[in-house]
């Protein structure tokens, strides 16, 4: 059997780094092939080369036995290569059918029918006449996949597709991908989630620092041995001693209602939550169920309206009317979900980005910046958290997502906050980097800080948190002790089951 | 009384037409993600060219056609600056606008203060003879009707045609549009040319029909009101048309009130159409949801491949 796609000696050099180093890769028709690697191992670069976004400096690409030069994504699509991006390339103000009609020939009416029919065939239910901005991330991904399928691809590239999906959604996606494979479409699956690759993929190629280091049958490996291949050393999960939580309530929210200013935001209803010093509290839930709104309230980016019930307090003082800066002086540290623009300023250097939140910690004097101290602070964050970059003067926007995240989390931890709030702290990070961050959070907890983590990754929450809440449709569940609960229960609560349980619970009395 | 009503409505239609052309053109430009602030200058060039050509050739049709060409040519300067040299849209628009005002003075220099016979009305036979309605609706020049047709044409283009879909896609996310394979720069270029031609026609209408004379500075800020119309009309042709007619109506009321002998300072009176139009449109467009749905997300941002 001849390979569908064959890469030979593909090399791509960027000014500061060799992103792809003599890569060989064979993809057979009808297989799901994983590309596995850490952040910055060169997975995305390789995909861009295959999809024609950029061109290799050296090497040869063969498609169905023919040597090809793929100069643009349009050409890649003509060959039969489709790609679903990590950040979606949909037009938010257009409907599903309109979006698809931009890439696929046919009238809107005819396409609407095909969209819904294809959706049903592959387990991707979607309504063709909804406007994209009102869809959840998971639904948007469906639209992207359907758009690719309608172009009859022979090879479908999926870039970290599960990073935006809830656990149930992941299984559904796998089912779709298997059906696609059974119809003869090969799939190139990029991920750093080992468990998924073992479940789904027929073959795995492991990249490290731009090189192919191994080619493996994932089903015959354990997670640990795959991780070893990927990182080149073994990693241990952070030791998780039970929490030593005090009775004090560092962060306290009591039956709080809130209508967000964003017209598409989720209304928060009766949120009660507390975090004590010395514990990590997790909030699970599919994104878009009000986590963002809650985070904005806690960070002070959005103020809780006095017309609504409830209040927010830190260390017993009401902070409802305090802005982010004043809350930070009370010991709050905050890591938002969006790294660029909210967590860091892309156009500023790392040392100036450090200054943004750390300026009170000896980095200014009489209103003047102490550049030496600021650079030293940034260097410290970089070395403490293994941030891979060109030094503290490199621009935040030039770092890969994972490395910038390490820097931002490192910066906030370095400030030794008494209350640290993080949203998706390890989103898009590989196992090694994620486990470093989790370890740092546990250390911070053991030093007596209160930590609140919003995450979509259940495994992560189970690994580090002492107590858990689940968020659904603007409601927050009662608190659960992590040790006494299971992923199954959390999974059920994530679809809102706790609401009925609380109601029945109440009616029992 | 009836006469005044006829005068008011017919006058409103005429006063709104120059703005209508320019605003519909600018809507397409902005929907494609380009903010062209040089409308005032383009209208002025259109007006001066139209007047000169029509005076020299005696043909109003040539006047309109050459005016559209001239303004499109001026908008090409803007397009090259913005699309190929990645100039800031606002700065480039202002510069080209000022250039246009200067050019218009130069072009119209020999005709300063002259008048011209206005574009003749369309004869619609018995329709124009109808009592009242005939005078209000069926005794205008052909360009005024073309303006009304353009409202629906641009509306249909943007919301119902494939081309419109592509224009909106380019305006929302040039990266995604380019990834699918659409020529973003070409589409923006053509949109800018269309916007230029429409502004030129708007300017031409001013001097060949509305006030059939040429004087420097005759556009008098209408190009700026057009920018406001497009934004506060939320890039929706029907709302924008409504805004243009509102502006026309208030301009007419001004004459009425003066005629009735109220002693309101004339400066305030001439400012009224601008103030009233903006205030009403701002109030109408407060809805953040509508703004989010209609606002071209990449408006005014420079773009190039592989950014």
Short mmCIF file of C-alpha atoms in Angstrom, two decimals, chain A residues 6 24 65 68 104 111 197 254 266 303 322 341 344 416 455 461 463:
data_model
loop_
_atom_site.label_atom_id
_atom_site.label_comp_id
_atom_site.label_asym_id
_atom_site.label_seq_id
_atom_site.Cartn_x
_atom_site.Cartn_y
_atom_site.Cartn_z
CA UNK A 6 4.95 11.18 2.57
CA UNK A 24 10.22 12.02 7.76
CA UNK A 65 3.02 9.32 -4.87
CA UNK A 68 4.01 18.51 -4.68
CA UNK A 104 -18.07 25.08 -0.42
CA UNK A 111 -25.95 23.63 1.70
CA UNK A 197 -4.00 9.35 21.64
CA UNK A 254 -22.67 34.66 49.47
CA UNK A 266 -24.24 34.27 31.37
CA UNK A 303 -18.16 45.30 39.59
CA UNK A 322 -13.09 47.93 44.74
CA UNK A 341 -4.25 41.28 25.88
CA UNK A 344 0.04 40.15 29.20
CA UNK A 416 3.18 35.72 46.91
CA UNK A 455 -10.53 24.58 34.72
CA UNK A 461 -8.82 19.53 39.15
CA UNK A 463 -4.96 16.20 40.82
#
